[in-house]
PDB file of C-alpha atoms in Angstrom:
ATOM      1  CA  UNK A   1      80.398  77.097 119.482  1.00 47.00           C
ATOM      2  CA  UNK A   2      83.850  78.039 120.071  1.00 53.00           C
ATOM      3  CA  UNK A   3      86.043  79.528 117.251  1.00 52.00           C
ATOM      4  CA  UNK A   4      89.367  76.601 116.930  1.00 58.00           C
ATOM      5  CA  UNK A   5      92.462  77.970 114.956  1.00 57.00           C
ATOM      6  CA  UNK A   6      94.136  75.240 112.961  1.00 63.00           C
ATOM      7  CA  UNK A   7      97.655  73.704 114.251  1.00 64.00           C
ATOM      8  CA  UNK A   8      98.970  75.090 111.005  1.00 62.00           C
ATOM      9  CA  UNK A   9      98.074  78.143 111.497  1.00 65.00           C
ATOM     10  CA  UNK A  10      98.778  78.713 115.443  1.00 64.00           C
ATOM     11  CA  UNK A  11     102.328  77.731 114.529  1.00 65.00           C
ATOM     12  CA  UNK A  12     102.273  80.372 111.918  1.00 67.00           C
ATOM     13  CA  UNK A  13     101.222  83.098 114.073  1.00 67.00           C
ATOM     14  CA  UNK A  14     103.559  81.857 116.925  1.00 69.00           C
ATOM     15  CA  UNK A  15     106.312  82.570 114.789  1.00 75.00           C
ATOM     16  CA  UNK A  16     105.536  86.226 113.952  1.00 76.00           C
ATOM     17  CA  UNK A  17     107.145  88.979 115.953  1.00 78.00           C
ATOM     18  CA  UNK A  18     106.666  93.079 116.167  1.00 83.00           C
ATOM     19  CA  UNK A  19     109.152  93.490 114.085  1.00 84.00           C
ATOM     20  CA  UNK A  20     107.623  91.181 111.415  1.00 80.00           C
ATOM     21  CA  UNK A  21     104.654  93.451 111.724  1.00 83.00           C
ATOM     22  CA  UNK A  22     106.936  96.418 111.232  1.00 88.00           C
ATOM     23  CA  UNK A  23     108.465  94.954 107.900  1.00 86.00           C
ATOM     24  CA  UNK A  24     105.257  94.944 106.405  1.00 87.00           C
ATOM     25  CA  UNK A  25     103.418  97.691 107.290  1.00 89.00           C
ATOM     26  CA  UNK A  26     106.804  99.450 105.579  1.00 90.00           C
ATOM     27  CA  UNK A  27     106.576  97.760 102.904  1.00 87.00           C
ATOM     28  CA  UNK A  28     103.128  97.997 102.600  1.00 87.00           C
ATOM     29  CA  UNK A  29     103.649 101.816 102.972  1.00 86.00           C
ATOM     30  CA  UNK A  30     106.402 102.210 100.050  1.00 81.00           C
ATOM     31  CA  UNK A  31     104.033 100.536  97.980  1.00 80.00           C
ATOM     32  CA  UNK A  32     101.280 102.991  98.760  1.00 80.00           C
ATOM     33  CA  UNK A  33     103.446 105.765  97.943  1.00 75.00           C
ATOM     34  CA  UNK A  34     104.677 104.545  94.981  1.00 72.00           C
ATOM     35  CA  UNK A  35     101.124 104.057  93.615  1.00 73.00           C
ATOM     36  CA  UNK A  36     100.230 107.601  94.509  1.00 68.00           C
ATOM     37  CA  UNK A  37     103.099 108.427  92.233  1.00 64.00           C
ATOM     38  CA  UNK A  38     101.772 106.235  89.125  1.00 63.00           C
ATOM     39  CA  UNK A  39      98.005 107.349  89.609  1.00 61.00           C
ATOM     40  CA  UNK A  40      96.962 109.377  86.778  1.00 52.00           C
ATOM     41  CA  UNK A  41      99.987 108.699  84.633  1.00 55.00           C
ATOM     42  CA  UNK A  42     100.757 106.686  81.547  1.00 55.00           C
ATOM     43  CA  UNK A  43     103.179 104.163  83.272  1.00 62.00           C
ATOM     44  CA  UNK A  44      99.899 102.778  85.594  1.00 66.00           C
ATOM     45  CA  UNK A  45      98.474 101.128  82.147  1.00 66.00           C
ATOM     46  CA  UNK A  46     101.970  99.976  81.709  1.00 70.00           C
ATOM     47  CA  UNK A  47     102.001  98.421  85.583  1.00 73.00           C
ATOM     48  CA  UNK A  48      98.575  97.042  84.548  1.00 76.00           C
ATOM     49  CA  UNK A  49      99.880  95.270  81.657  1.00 77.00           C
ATOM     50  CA  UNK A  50     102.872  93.284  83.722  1.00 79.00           C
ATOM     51  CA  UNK A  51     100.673  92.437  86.096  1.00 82.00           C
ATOM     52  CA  UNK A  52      98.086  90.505  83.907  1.00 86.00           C
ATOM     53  CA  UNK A  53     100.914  89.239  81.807  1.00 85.00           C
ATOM     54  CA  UNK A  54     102.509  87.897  85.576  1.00 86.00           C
ATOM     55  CA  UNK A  55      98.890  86.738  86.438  1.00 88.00           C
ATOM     56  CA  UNK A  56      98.679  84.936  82.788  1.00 88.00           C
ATOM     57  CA  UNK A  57     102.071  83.295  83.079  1.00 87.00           C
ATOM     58  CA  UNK A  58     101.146  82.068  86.626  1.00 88.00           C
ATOM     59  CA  UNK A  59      97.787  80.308  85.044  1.00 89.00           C
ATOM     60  CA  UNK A  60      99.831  78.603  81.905  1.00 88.00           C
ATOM     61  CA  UNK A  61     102.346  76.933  84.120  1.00 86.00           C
ATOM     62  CA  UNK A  62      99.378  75.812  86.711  1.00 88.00           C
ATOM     63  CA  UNK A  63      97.631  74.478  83.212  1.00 87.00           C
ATOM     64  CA  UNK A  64     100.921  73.059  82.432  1.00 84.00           C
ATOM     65  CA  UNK A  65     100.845  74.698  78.959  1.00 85.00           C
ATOM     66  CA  UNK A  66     104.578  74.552  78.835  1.00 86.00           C
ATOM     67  CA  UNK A  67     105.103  76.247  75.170  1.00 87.00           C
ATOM     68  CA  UNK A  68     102.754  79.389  76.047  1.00 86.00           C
ATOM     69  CA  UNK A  69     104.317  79.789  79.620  1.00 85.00           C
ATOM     70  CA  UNK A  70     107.579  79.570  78.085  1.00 89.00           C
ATOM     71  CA  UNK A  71     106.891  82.436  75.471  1.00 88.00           C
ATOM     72  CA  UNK A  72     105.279  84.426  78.412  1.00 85.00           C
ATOM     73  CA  UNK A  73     108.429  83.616  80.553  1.00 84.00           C
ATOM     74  CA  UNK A  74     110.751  84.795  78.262  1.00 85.00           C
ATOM     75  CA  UNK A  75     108.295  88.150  77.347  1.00 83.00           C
ATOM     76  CA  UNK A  76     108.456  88.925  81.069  1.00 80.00           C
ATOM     77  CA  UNK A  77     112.042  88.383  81.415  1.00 81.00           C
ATOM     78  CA  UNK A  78     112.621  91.155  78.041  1.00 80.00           C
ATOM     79  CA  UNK A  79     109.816  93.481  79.862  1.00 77.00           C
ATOM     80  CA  UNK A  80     111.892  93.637  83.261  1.00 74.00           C
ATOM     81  CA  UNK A  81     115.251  94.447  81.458  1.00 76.00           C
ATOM     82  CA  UNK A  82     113.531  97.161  79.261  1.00 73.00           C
ATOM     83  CA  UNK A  83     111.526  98.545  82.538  1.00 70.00           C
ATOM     84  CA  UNK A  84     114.410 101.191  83.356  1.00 70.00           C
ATOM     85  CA  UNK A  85     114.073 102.458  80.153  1.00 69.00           C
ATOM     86  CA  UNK A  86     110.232 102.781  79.668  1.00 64.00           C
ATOM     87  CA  UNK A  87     109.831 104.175  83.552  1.00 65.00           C
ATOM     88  CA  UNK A  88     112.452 106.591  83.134  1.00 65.00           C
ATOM     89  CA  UNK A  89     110.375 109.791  83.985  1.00 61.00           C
ATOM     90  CA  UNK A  90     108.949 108.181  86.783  1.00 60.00           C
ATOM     91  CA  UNK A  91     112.410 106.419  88.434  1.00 65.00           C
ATOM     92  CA  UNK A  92     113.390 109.899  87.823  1.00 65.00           C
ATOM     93  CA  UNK A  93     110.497 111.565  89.448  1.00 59.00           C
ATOM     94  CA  UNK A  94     110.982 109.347  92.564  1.00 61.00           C
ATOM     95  CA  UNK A  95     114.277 109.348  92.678  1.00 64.00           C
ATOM     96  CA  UNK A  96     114.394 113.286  93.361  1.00 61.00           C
ATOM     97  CA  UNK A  97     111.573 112.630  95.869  1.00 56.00           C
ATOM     98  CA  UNK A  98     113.984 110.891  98.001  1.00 59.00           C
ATOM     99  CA  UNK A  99     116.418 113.336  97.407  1.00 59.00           C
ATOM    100  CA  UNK A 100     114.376 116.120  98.674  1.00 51.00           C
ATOM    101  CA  UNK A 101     113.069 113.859 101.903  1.00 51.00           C
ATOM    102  CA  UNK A 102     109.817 114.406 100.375  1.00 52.00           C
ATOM    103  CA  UNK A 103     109.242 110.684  99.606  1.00 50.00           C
ATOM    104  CA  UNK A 104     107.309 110.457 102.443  1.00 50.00           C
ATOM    105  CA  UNK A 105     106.248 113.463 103.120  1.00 48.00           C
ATOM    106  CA  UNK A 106     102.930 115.551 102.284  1.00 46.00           C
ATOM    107  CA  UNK A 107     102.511 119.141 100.423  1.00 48.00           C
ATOM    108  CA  UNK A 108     101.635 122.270 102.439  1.00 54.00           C
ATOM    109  CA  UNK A 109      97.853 122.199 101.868  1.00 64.00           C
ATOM    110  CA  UNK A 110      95.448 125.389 102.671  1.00 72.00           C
ATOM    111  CA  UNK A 111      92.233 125.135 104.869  1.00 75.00           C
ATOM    112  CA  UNK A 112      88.923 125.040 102.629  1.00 82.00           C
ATOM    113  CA  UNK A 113      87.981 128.803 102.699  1.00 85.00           C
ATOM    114  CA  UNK A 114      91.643 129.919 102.157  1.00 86.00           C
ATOM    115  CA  UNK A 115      91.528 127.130  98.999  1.00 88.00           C
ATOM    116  CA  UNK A 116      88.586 128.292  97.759  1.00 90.00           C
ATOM    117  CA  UNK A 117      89.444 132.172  98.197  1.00 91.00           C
ATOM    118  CA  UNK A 118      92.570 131.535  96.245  1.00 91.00           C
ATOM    119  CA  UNK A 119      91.057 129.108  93.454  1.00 93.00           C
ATOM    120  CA  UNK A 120      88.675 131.851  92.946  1.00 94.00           C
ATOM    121  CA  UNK A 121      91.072 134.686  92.480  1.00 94.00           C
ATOM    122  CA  UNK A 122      93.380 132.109  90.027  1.00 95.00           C
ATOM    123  CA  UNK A 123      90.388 131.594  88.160  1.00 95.00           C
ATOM    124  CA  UNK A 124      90.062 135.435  87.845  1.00 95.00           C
ATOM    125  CA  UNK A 125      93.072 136.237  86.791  1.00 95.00           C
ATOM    126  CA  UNK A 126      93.344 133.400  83.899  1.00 95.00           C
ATOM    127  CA  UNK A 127      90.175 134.497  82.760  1.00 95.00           C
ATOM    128  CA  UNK A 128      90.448 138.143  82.431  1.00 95.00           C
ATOM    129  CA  UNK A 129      94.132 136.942  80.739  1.00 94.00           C
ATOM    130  CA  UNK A 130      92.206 135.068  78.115  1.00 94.00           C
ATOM    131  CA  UNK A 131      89.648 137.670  77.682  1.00 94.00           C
ATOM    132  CA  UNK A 132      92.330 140.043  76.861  1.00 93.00           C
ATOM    133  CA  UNK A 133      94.599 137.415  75.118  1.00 93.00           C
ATOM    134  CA  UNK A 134      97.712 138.110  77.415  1.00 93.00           C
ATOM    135  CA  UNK A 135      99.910 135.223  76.907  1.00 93.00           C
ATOM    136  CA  UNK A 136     100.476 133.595  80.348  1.00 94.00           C
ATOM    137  CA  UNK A 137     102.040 130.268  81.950  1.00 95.00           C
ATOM    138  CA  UNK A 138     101.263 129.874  85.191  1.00 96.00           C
ATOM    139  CA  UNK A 139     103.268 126.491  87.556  1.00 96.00           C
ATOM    140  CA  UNK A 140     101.775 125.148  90.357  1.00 94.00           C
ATOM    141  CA  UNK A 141     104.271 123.133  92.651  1.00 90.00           C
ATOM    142  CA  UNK A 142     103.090 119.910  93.758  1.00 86.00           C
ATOM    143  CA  UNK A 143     105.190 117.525  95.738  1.00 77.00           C
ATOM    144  CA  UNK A 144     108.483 117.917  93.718  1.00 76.00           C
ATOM    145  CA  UNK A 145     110.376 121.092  94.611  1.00 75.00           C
ATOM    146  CA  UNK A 146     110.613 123.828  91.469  1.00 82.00           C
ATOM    147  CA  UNK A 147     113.317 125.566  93.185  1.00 80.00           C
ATOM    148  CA  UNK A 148     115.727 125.170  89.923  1.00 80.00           C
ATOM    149  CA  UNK A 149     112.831 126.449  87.598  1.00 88.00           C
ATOM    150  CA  UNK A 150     112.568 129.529  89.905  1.00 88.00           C
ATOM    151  CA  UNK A 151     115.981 130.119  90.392  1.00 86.00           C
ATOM    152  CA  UNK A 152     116.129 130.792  86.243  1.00 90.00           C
ATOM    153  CA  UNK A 153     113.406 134.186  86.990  1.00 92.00           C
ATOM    154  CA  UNK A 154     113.121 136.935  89.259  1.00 92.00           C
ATOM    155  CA  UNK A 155     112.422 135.783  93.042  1.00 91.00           C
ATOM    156  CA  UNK A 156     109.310 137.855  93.774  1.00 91.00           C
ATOM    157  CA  UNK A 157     107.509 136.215  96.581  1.00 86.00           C
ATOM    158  CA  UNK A 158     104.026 137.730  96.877  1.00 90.00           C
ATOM    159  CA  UNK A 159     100.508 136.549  97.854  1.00 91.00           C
ATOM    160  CA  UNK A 160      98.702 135.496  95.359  1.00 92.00           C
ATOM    161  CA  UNK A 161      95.667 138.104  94.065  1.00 93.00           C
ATOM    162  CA  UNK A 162      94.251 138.586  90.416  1.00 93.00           C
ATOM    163  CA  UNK A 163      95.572 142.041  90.148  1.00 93.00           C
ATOM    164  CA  UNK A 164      99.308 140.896  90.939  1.00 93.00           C
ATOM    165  CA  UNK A 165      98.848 137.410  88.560  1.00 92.00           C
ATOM    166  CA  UNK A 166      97.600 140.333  85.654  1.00 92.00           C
ATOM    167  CA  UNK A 167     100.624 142.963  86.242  1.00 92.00           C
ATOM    168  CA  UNK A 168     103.310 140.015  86.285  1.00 92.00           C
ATOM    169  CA  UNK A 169     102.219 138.859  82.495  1.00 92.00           C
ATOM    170  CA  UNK A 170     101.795 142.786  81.021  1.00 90.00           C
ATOM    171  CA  UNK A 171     102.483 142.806  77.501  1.00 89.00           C
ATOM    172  CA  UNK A 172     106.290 143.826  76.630  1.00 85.00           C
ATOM    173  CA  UNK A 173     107.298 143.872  80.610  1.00 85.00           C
ATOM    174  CA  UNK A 174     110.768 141.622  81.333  1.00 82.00           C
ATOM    175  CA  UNK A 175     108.705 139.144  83.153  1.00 85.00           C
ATOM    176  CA  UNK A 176     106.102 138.666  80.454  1.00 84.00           C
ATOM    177  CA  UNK A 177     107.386 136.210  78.611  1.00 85.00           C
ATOM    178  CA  UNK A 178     108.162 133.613  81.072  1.00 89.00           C
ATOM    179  CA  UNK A 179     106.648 131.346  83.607  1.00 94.00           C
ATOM    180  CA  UNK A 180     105.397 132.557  86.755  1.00 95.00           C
ATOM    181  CA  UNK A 181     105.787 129.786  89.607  1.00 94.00           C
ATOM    182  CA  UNK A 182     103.226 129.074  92.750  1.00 94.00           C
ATOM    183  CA  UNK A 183     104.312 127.432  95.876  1.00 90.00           C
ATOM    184  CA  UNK A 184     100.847 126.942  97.634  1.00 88.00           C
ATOM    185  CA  UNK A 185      98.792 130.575  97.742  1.00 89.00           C
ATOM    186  CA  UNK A 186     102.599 132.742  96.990  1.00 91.00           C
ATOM    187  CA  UNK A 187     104.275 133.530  94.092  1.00 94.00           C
ATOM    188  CA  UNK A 188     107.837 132.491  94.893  1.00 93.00           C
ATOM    189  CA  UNK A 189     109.062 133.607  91.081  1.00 93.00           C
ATOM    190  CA  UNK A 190     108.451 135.080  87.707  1.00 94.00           C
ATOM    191  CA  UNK A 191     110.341 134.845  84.215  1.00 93.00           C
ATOM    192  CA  UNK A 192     111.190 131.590  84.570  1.00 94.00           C
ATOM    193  CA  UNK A 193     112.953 129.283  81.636  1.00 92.00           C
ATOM    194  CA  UNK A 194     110.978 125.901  81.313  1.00 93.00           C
ATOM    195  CA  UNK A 195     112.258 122.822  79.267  1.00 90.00           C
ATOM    196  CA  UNK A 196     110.661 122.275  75.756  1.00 90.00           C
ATOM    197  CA  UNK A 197     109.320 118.863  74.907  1.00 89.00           C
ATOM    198  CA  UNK A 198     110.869 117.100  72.570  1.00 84.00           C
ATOM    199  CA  UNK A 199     107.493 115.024  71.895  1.00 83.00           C
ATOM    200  CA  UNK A 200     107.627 115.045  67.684  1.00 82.00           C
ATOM    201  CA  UNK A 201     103.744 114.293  67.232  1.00 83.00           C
ATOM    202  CA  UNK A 202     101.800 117.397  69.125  1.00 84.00           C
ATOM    203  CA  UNK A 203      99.745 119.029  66.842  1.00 81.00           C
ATOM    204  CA  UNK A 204     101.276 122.104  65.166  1.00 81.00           C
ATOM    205  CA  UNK A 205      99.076 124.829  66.332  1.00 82.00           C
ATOM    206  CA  UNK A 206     100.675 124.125  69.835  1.00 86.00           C
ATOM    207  CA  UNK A 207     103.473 127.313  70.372  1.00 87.00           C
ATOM    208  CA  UNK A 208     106.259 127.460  72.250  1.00 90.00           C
ATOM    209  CA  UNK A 209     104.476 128.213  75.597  1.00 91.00           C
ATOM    210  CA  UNK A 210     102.136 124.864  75.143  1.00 93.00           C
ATOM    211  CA  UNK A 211     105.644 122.604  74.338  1.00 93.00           C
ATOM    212  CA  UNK A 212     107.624 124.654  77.546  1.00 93.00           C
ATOM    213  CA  UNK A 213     104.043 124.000  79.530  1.00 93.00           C
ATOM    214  CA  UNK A 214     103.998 120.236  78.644  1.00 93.00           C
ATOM    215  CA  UNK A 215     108.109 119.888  78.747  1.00 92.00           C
ATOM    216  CA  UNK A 216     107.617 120.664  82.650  1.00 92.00           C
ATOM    217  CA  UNK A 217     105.306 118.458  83.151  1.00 91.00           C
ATOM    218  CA  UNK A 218     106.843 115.558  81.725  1.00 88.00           C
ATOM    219  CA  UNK A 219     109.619 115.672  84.298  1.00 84.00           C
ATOM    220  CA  UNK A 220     107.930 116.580  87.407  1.00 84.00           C
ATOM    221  CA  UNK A 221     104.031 116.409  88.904  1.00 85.00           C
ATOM    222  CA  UNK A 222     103.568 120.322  88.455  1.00 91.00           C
ATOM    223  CA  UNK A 223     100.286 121.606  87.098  1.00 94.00           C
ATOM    224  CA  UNK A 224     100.618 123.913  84.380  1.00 96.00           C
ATOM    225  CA  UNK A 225      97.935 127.108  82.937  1.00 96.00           C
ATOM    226  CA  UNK A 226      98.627 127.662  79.932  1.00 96.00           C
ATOM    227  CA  UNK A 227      96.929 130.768  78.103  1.00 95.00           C
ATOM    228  CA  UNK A 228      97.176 131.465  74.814  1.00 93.00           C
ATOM    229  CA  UNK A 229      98.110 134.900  73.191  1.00 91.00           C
ATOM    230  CA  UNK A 230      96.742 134.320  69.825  1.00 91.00           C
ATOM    231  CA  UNK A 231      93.954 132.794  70.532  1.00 91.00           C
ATOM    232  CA  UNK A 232      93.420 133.461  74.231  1.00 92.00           C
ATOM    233  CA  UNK A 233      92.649 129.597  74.669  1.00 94.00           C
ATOM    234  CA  UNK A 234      93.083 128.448  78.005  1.00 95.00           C
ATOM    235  CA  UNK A 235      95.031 124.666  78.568  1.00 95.00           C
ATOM    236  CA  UNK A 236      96.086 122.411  81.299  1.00 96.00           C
ATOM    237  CA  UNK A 237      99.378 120.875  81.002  1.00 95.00           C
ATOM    238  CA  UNK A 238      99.686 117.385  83.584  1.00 92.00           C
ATOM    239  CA  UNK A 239     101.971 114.079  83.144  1.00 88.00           C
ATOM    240  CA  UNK A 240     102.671 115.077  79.341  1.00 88.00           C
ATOM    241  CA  UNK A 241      99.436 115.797  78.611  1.00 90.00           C
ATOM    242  CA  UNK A 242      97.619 119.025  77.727  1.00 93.00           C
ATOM    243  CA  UNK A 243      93.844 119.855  77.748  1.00 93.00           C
ATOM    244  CA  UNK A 244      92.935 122.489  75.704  1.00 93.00           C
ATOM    245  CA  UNK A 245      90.116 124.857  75.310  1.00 92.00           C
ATOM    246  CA  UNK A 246      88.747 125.293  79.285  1.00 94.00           C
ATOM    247  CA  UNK A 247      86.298 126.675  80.535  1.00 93.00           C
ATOM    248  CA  UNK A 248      86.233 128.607  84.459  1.00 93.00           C
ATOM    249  CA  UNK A 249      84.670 125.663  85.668  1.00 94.00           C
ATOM    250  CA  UNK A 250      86.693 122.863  84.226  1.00 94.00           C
ATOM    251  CA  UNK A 251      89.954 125.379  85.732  1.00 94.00           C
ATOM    252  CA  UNK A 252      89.128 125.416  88.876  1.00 94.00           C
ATOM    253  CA  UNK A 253      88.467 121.970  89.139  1.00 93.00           C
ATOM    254  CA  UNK A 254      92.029 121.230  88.579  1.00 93.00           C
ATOM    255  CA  UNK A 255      93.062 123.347  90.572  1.00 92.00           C
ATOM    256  CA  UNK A 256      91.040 123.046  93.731  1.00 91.00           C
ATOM    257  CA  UNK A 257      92.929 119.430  94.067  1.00 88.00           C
ATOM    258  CA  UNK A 258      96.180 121.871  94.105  1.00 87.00           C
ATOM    259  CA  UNK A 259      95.182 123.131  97.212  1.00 85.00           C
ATOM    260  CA  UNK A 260      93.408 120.734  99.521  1.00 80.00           C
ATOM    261  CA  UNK A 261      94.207 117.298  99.957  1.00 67.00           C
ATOM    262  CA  UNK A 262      93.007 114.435  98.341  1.00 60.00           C
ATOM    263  CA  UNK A 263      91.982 111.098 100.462  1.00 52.00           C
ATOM    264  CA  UNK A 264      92.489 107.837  98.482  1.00 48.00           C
ATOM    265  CA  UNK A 265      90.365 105.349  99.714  1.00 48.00           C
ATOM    266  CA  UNK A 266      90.488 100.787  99.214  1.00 48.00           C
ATOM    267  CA  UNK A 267      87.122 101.616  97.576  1.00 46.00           C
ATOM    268  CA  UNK A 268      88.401 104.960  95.369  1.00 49.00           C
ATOM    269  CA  UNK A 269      91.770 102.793  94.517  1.00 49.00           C
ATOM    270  CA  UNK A 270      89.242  99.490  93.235  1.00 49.00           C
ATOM    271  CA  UNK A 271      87.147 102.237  91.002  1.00 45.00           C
ATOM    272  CA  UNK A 272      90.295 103.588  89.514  1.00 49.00           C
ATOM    273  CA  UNK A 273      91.581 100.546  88.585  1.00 46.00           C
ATOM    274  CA  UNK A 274      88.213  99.328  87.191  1.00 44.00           C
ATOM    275  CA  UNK A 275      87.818 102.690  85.066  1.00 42.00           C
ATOM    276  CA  UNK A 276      91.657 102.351  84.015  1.00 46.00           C
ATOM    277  CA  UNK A 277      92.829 105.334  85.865  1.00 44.00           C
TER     278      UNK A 277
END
């Protein structure tokens, strides 16, 4: 039996044109990108939370529950003005993507064995660091240049072994003290200044290295290692959060991601969601 398209429909489709096509795969693309950028931070709840309040005001007016879907109106309305101000770090964040021409563009990412080679010697190096209880802060640049973090240390730009991470953060050296930044398997620089959070409810046991670790990453998508000299503790700073207290496996797997790129799937993307990611 043959397949009929309705007259509704052909005239749609008559209408459409390459460039039409065009328009939306672009679109369709910016919006891609732009949930890359949310993923795994606090403003996708907050996206989550406009969209079922959008999805709730659509049902009250199709319910015709005028005094609800006015409320919900007006909530939206408040939401939308206030949105520059909640998504500031992230308007930031993508506004010096575009700045760079890195909106669209993908990090430098190492073949498997090189990843795995370098993970390994990372992993090394922090470990023998908190076995020792060398204070250490180690950056990993992601997507968003760190050029005007490294430009506050010593440009060293050296391949990346344990026995060069462990001379770099030698107890009363000139490049101790700082942060040591990593631009795929180099160091690029060493004594660098980082910003300190200004985040008033982090538990007081946290020192100066932990608030410079999580300061950073509350204004770009860097990776942080944080080790601690009194204690020897090892912690992940990411999106203005910090996990504490890792172990060499929990390490290296956040940094292996670093390193080799990640393929986000319709199916990954519907988990995520689904799991609140």
């Amino acid at each position: 039996m043959p397949f009929h398209i309705p007259i509704q429909f052909q005239g749609i489709l008559s209408t459409i044109t390459l460039l039409d096509v065009l328009d939306i795969l672009i679109v369709a693309l910016i919006l891609y990108k732009l949930y890359m950028m949310l993923q795994d931070t606090r403003a996708i709840t907050l996206v989550k939370g406009l969209l079922v309040l959008l999805g709730l005001t659509l049902v009250c007016n199709w319910l015709s529950l005028h005094v609800i879907y006015w409320l919900l109106q007006q909530t939206l309305t408040l939401l939308f003005v206030a949105l520059p101000i909640v998504f500031q770090p992230e308007l930031r964040r993508t506004l010096e993507h575009l700045g760079q021409g890195r909106f669209f563009g993908k990090s430098l990412f190492l073949d498997d064995s090189e990843a795995r080679s370098l993970v390994n010697e990372l992993d090394k190096a922090v470990m023998l660091l908190s076995s020792r209880k060398i204070g250490a802060l180690l950056v990993f640049e992601r997507e968003m240049g760190l050029n005007d973090i490294s430009a506050t240390g010593v440009q060293i730009d050296g391949l990346i072994t344990a026995d060069f991470l462990m001379n770099v953060f030698i107890p009363n050296t000139p490049l101790h003290d700082g942060a040591a930044v990593i631009r795929g398997k180099r160091l690029i620089a060493a004594g660098c200044l980082l910003p300190l959070t200004e985040n008033r409810t982090l538990s007081t046991e946290l020192g100066t290295r932990h608030r410079a670790a999580i300061g950073l990453s509350e204004q770009c998508d860097a990776l942080i290692v944080v080790v601690s000299e009194e204690t020897g503790t090892v912690s992940v700073a990411e999106n203005g959060r910090i996990v504490r207290r890792l172990s060499s496996e929990h390490l290296k797997s956040y940094l292996r991601p670093i390193f080799t790129p990640k393929t986000t799937g319709i199916k990954d993307m519907v988990l995520n969601w689904r799991k609140g990611k």
